GROMACS .gro file of C-alpha atoms in nm:
model
  250
    1UNK     CA    1   0.000   0.000   0.000
    2UNK     CA    2   0.116   0.351  -0.081
    3UNK     CA    3   0.259   0.507   0.238
    4UNK     CA    4   0.059   0.825   0.193
    5UNK     CA    5  -0.267   0.632   0.158
    6UNK     CA    6  -0.180   0.418   0.460
    7UNK     CA    7  -0.101   0.726   0.669
    8UNK     CA    8  -0.428   0.887   0.560
    9UNK     CA    9  -0.624   0.580   0.663
   10UNK     CA   10  -0.455   0.581   1.003
   11UNK     CA   11  -0.537   0.948   1.050
   12UNK     CA   12  -0.902   0.889   0.954
   13UNK     CA   13  -0.937   0.595   1.194
   14UNK     CA   14  -0.775   0.788   1.475
   15UNK     CA   15  -1.015   1.077   1.434
   16UNK     CA   16  -1.339   0.885   1.478
   17UNK     CA   17  -1.576   0.938   1.771
   18UNK     CA   18  -1.575   0.707   2.071
   19UNK     CA   19  -1.587   0.648   2.445
   20UNK     CA   20  -1.292   0.368   2.549
   21UNK     CA   21  -1.028   0.287   2.799
   22UNK     CA   22  -0.698   0.403   2.659
   23UNK     CA   23  -0.386   0.416   2.873
   24UNK     CA   24  -0.516   0.165   3.127
   25UNK     CA   25  -0.419  -0.192   3.214
   26UNK     CA   26  -0.584  -0.531   3.247
   27UNK     CA   27  -0.785  -0.572   3.567
   28UNK     CA   28  -0.725  -0.868   3.795
   29UNK     CA   29  -0.955  -1.149   3.688
   30UNK     CA   30  -1.305  -1.106   3.838
   31UNK     CA   31  -1.189  -0.826   4.067
   32UNK     CA   32  -1.484  -0.615   3.944
   33UNK     CA   33  -1.775  -0.858   4.003
   34UNK     CA   34  -2.038  -0.590   3.933
   35UNK     CA   35  -1.923  -0.531   3.574
   36UNK     CA   36  -2.170  -0.607   3.297
   37UNK     CA   37  -2.118  -0.645   2.924
   38UNK     CA   38  -2.421  -0.530   2.725
   39UNK     CA   39  -2.434  -0.726   2.401
   40UNK     CA   40  -2.636  -0.726   2.082
   41UNK     CA   41  -2.607  -1.034   1.859
   42UNK     CA   42  -2.324  -1.161   2.078
   43UNK     CA   43  -2.114  -0.846   2.039
   44UNK     CA   44  -2.014  -0.617   2.327
   45UNK     CA   45  -2.142  -0.265   2.267
   46UNK     CA   46  -2.173  -0.097   2.608
   47UNK     CA   47  -2.086  -0.150   2.970
   48UNK     CA   48  -2.304  -0.149   3.278
   49UNK     CA   49  -2.286  -0.242   3.642
   50UNK     CA   50  -2.499  -0.448   3.878
   51UNK     CA   51  -2.667  -0.245   4.156
   52UNK     CA   52  -2.896  -0.514   4.299
   53UNK     CA   53  -2.994  -0.876   4.237
   54UNK     CA   54  -3.207  -0.786   3.933
   55UNK     CA   55  -3.103  -0.437   3.821
   56UNK     CA   56  -2.816  -0.306   3.608
   57UNK     CA   57  -2.733   0.061   3.559
   58UNK     CA   58  -2.596   0.193   3.228
   59UNK     CA   59  -2.614   0.493   2.992
   60UNK     CA   60  -2.933   0.599   2.816
   61UNK     CA   61  -2.756   0.672   2.486
   62UNK     CA   62  -2.676   0.300   2.450
   63UNK     CA   63  -3.047   0.243   2.383
   64UNK     CA   64  -3.116   0.507   2.121
   65UNK     CA   65  -3.263   0.420   1.780
   66UNK     CA   66  -3.477   0.133   1.906
   67UNK     CA   67  -3.190  -0.060   2.061
   68UNK     CA   68  -3.375  -0.137   2.384
   69UNK     CA   69  -3.477  -0.475   2.238
   70UNK     CA   70  -3.248  -0.768   2.178
   71UNK     CA   71  -2.991  -0.674   2.440
   72UNK     CA   72  -2.837  -0.943   2.659
   73UNK     CA   73  -2.648  -0.874   2.982
   74UNK     CA   74  -2.339  -1.083   3.055
   75UNK     CA   75  -2.214  -1.083   3.414
   76UNK     CA   76  -1.914  -1.259   3.566
   77UNK     CA   77  -1.693  -1.209   3.260
   78UNK     CA   78  -1.326  -1.124   3.248
   79UNK     CA   79  -1.260  -1.242   2.892
   80UNK     CA   80  -1.537  -1.165   2.647
   81UNK     CA   81  -1.450  -1.461   2.425
   82UNK     CA   82  -1.354  -1.736   2.671
   83UNK     CA   83  -1.613  -1.984   2.797
   84UNK     CA   84  -1.571  -1.890   3.163
   85UNK     CA   85  -1.786  -2.090   3.406
   86UNK     CA   86  -1.837  -1.770   3.608
   87UNK     CA   87  -2.046  -1.609   3.335
   88UNK     CA   88  -2.419  -1.555   3.375
   89UNK     CA   89  -2.619  -1.431   3.075
   90UNK     CA   90  -2.959  -1.264   3.106
   91UNK     CA   91  -3.236  -1.140   2.884
   92UNK     CA   92  -3.376  -0.800   2.984
   93UNK     CA   93  -3.738  -0.757   3.092
   94UNK     CA   94  -3.736  -0.380   3.052
   95UNK     CA   95  -3.508  -0.084   2.981
   96UNK     CA   96  -3.584   0.245   3.155
   97UNK     CA   97  -3.398   0.542   3.008
   98UNK     CA   98  -3.424   0.868   3.200
   99UNK     CA   99  -3.720   1.062   3.054
  100UNK     CA  100  -3.514   1.382   3.030
  101UNK     CA  101  -3.219   1.232   2.846
  102UNK     CA  102  -3.105   1.472   2.574
  103UNK     CA  103  -2.907   1.333   2.281
  104UNK     CA  104  -2.782   1.678   2.177
  105UNK     CA  105  -2.554   1.707   2.481
  106UNK     CA  106  -2.602   1.372   2.662
  107UNK     CA  107  -2.757   1.537   2.968
  108UNK     CA  108  -2.934   1.290   3.204
  109UNK     CA  109  -2.750   0.999   3.040
  110UNK     CA  110  -2.864   0.722   3.271
  111UNK     CA  111  -3.064   0.401   3.219
  112UNK     CA  112  -3.179   0.108   3.430
  113UNK     CA  113  -3.218  -0.248   3.303
  114UNK     CA  114  -3.438  -0.502   3.482
  115UNK     CA  115  -3.304  -0.853   3.432
  116UNK     CA  116  -3.541  -1.137   3.347
  117UNK     CA  117  -3.460  -1.303   3.680
  118UNK     CA  118  -3.233  -1.243   3.981
  119UNK     CA  119  -2.865  -1.323   3.960
  120UNK     CA  120  -2.696  -1.610   4.139
  121UNK     CA  121  -2.448  -1.423   4.357
  122UNK     CA  122  -2.089  -1.549   4.358
  123UNK     CA  123  -1.737  -1.413   4.397
  124UNK     CA  124  -1.754  -1.315   4.029
  125UNK     CA  125  -2.108  -1.170   4.027
  126UNK     CA  126  -2.226  -0.930   4.297
  127UNK     CA  127  -2.375  -0.579   4.318
  128UNK     CA  128  -2.182  -0.259   4.387
  129UNK     CA  129  -2.289   0.041   4.595
  130UNK     CA  130  -2.366   0.367   4.415
  131UNK     CA  131  -2.340   0.718   4.558
  132UNK     CA  132  -2.659   0.868   4.700
  133UNK     CA  133  -2.513   1.167   4.882
  134UNK     CA  134  -2.403   1.460   4.664
  135UNK     CA  135  -2.179   1.585   4.942
  136UNK     CA  136  -1.970   1.269   4.912
  137UNK     CA  137  -1.912   1.303   4.536
  138UNK     CA  138  -1.546   1.343   4.434
  139UNK     CA  139  -1.415   1.698   4.417
  140UNK     CA  140  -1.175   1.846   4.164
  141UNK     CA  141  -0.836   1.669   4.154
  142UNK     CA  142  -0.976   1.354   4.321
  143UNK     CA  143  -0.849   1.025   4.178
  144UNK     CA  144  -1.127   0.805   4.042
  145UNK     CA  145  -1.135   0.469   3.864
  146UNK     CA  146  -1.314   0.349   3.554
  147UNK     CA  147  -1.350   0.003   3.403
  148UNK     CA  148  -1.451  -0.140   3.066
  149UNK     CA  149  -1.394  -0.339   2.751
  150UNK     CA  150  -1.380  -0.027   2.531
  151UNK     CA  151  -1.124   0.057   2.264
  152UNK     CA  152  -0.758   0.074   2.361
  153UNK     CA  153  -0.681   0.351   2.113
  154UNK     CA  154  -0.831   0.573   1.844
  155UNK     CA  155  -0.776   0.304   1.581
  156UNK     CA  156  -1.059   0.102   1.733
  157UNK     CA  157  -0.860  -0.188   1.879
  158UNK     CA  158  -1.079  -0.362   2.137
  159UNK     CA  159  -0.948  -0.571   2.427
  160UNK     CA  160  -1.079  -0.918   2.504
  161UNK     CA  161  -1.013  -0.883   2.877
  162UNK     CA  162  -1.147  -0.623   3.116
  163UNK     CA  163  -0.939  -0.306   3.150
  164UNK     CA  164  -0.917  -0.053   3.435
  165UNK     CA  165  -0.783   0.297   3.468
  166UNK     CA  166  -0.721   0.563   3.733
  167UNK     CA  167  -0.781   0.923   3.626
  168UNK     CA  168  -0.834   1.264   3.787
  169UNK     CA  169  -1.152   1.472   3.819
  170UNK     CA  170  -1.099   1.795   3.628
  171UNK     CA  171  -1.202   2.151   3.715
  172UNK     CA  172  -1.565   2.223   3.630
  173UNK     CA  173  -1.488   2.571   3.499
  174UNK     CA  174  -1.234   2.420   3.260
  175UNK     CA  175  -1.476   2.159   3.121
  176UNK     CA  176  -1.737   2.432   3.071
  177UNK     CA  177  -1.507   2.662   2.876
  178UNK     CA  178  -1.584   2.735   2.515
  179UNK     CA  179  -1.273   2.552   2.392
  180UNK     CA  180  -1.382   2.242   2.586
  181UNK     CA  181  -1.755   2.154   2.612
  182UNK     CA  182  -1.902   2.500   2.665
  183UNK     CA  183  -2.273   2.510   2.749
  184UNK     CA  184  -2.312   2.139   2.671
  185UNK     CA  185  -2.139   2.068   3.003
  186UNK     CA  186  -2.419   2.064   3.262
  187UNK     CA  187  -2.445   2.038   3.640
  188UNK     CA  188  -2.534   1.668   3.598
  189UNK     CA  189  -2.189   1.587   3.456
  190UNK     CA  190  -1.832   1.569   3.571
  191UNK     CA  191  -1.528   1.534   3.349
  192UNK     CA  192  -1.222   1.327   3.428
  193UNK     CA  193  -0.910   1.230   3.234
  194UNK     CA  194  -0.534   1.262   3.221
  195UNK     CA  195  -0.298   1.293   2.929
  196UNK     CA  196  -0.349   0.984   2.711
  197UNK     CA  197  -0.570   0.830   2.979
  198UNK     CA  198  -0.941   0.825   2.902
  199UNK     CA  199  -1.249   0.616   2.841
  200UNK     CA  200  -1.336   0.533   2.477
  201UNK     CA  201  -1.570   0.353   2.230
  202UNK     CA  202  -1.735   0.059   2.408
  203UNK     CA  203  -1.691   0.190   2.763
  204UNK     CA  204  -2.023   0.379   2.762
  205UNK     CA  205  -2.248   0.282   3.050
  206UNK     CA  206  -1.962   0.159   3.267
  207UNK     CA  207  -1.886   0.282   3.620
  208UNK     CA  208  -1.675   0.565   3.754
  209UNK     CA  209  -1.572   0.477   4.109
  210UNK     CA  210  -1.449   0.681   4.403
  211UNK     CA  211  -1.334   0.500   4.717
  212UNK     CA  212  -1.503   0.181   4.595
  213UNK     CA  213  -1.844   0.342   4.536
  214UNK     CA  214  -1.984   0.414   4.189
  215UNK     CA  215  -2.027   0.790   4.151
  216UNK     CA  216  -2.062   0.824   3.774
  217UNK     CA  217  -2.163   0.657   3.449
  218UNK     CA  218  -1.936   0.673   3.143
  219UNK     CA  219  -2.132   0.893   2.906
  220UNK     CA  220  -1.954   1.080   2.627
  221UNK     CA  221  -1.629   1.233   2.511
  222UNK     CA  222  -1.449   1.392   2.220
  223UNK     CA  223  -1.387   1.257   1.873
  224UNK     CA  224  -1.047   1.138   1.989
  225UNK     CA  225  -1.004   0.941   2.312
  226UNK     CA  226  -0.745   1.105   2.535
  227UNK     CA  227  -0.796   1.453   2.393
  228UNK     CA  228  -0.695   1.718   2.649
  229UNK     CA  229  -0.980   1.950   2.548
  230UNK     CA  230  -1.248   1.680   2.522
  231UNK     CA  231  -1.201   1.467   2.836
  232UNK     CA  232  -1.443   1.187   2.922
  233UNK     CA  233  -1.783   1.296   3.052
  234UNK     CA  234  -1.963   1.109   3.330
  235UNK     CA  235  -2.321   1.129   3.457
  236UNK     CA  236  -2.332   1.212   3.831
  237UNK     CA  237  -2.544   0.933   3.984
  238UNK     CA  238  -2.628   1.111   4.312
  239UNK     CA  239  -2.848   1.353   4.114
  240UNK     CA  240  -3.086   1.070   4.026
  241UNK     CA  241  -3.151   0.876   4.347
  242UNK     CA  242  -3.526   0.957   4.356
  243UNK     CA  243  -3.571   0.842   3.995
  244UNK     CA  244  -3.363   0.529   4.058
  245UNK     CA  245  -3.564   0.435   4.367
  246UNK     CA  246  -3.901   0.498   4.203
  247UNK     CA  247  -3.803   0.300   3.892
  248UNK     CA  248  -3.662  -0.003   4.074
  249UNK     CA  249  -3.958  -0.032   4.312
  250UNK     CA  250  -4.244   0.008   4.068
   0.00000   0.00000   0.00000
């Protein structure tokens, strides 16, 4: 292949939109027993996390364009491809996307999935706590963790095994600047990243953790993962406790 054409193809691939873990490392096997892989036709598309025996939390944008049907939830996975005896696969009874989700800026990007039946809890499959108290949310410069099977780079390379990453919560005034997200950055979001460390395509819906508690949902980002002016955006879960409780108890 002509070198110029090859270089152009690389540049094009690197410029495409996504939300992934780039700059992270492989997690210890089954060390994140709440992690869920949301799959359509056997292919991982989004992440999620188990919050109770029959409910998984994820991102509303994963279910746009009629994609609320046909999704399967795989729990207890470390490798997406291996036939691990820890895996439990579920159909979904219902998907509840937040009624105020806005695709134009991804505000209120939160969804709840009711599994067809309760899980069988094990060391590899168990719920995680999520943050209910806004006062306990991470402040600027706090170190948070995110997890997923999203792309490793802007060329679209996907990992088979679960990846994890530690990043830093960024200043709100910076994320809301015109050369960053501007007015699309709302009070329901936080942004977090470091140089060449970010979430990417396929990580959407996964958890952002602070001190072992899930405080955010991987939502959106720039056209290039790891971009300093388009860091990963996360939905702040503590803003939605009333909606979560009313949805999961109806």
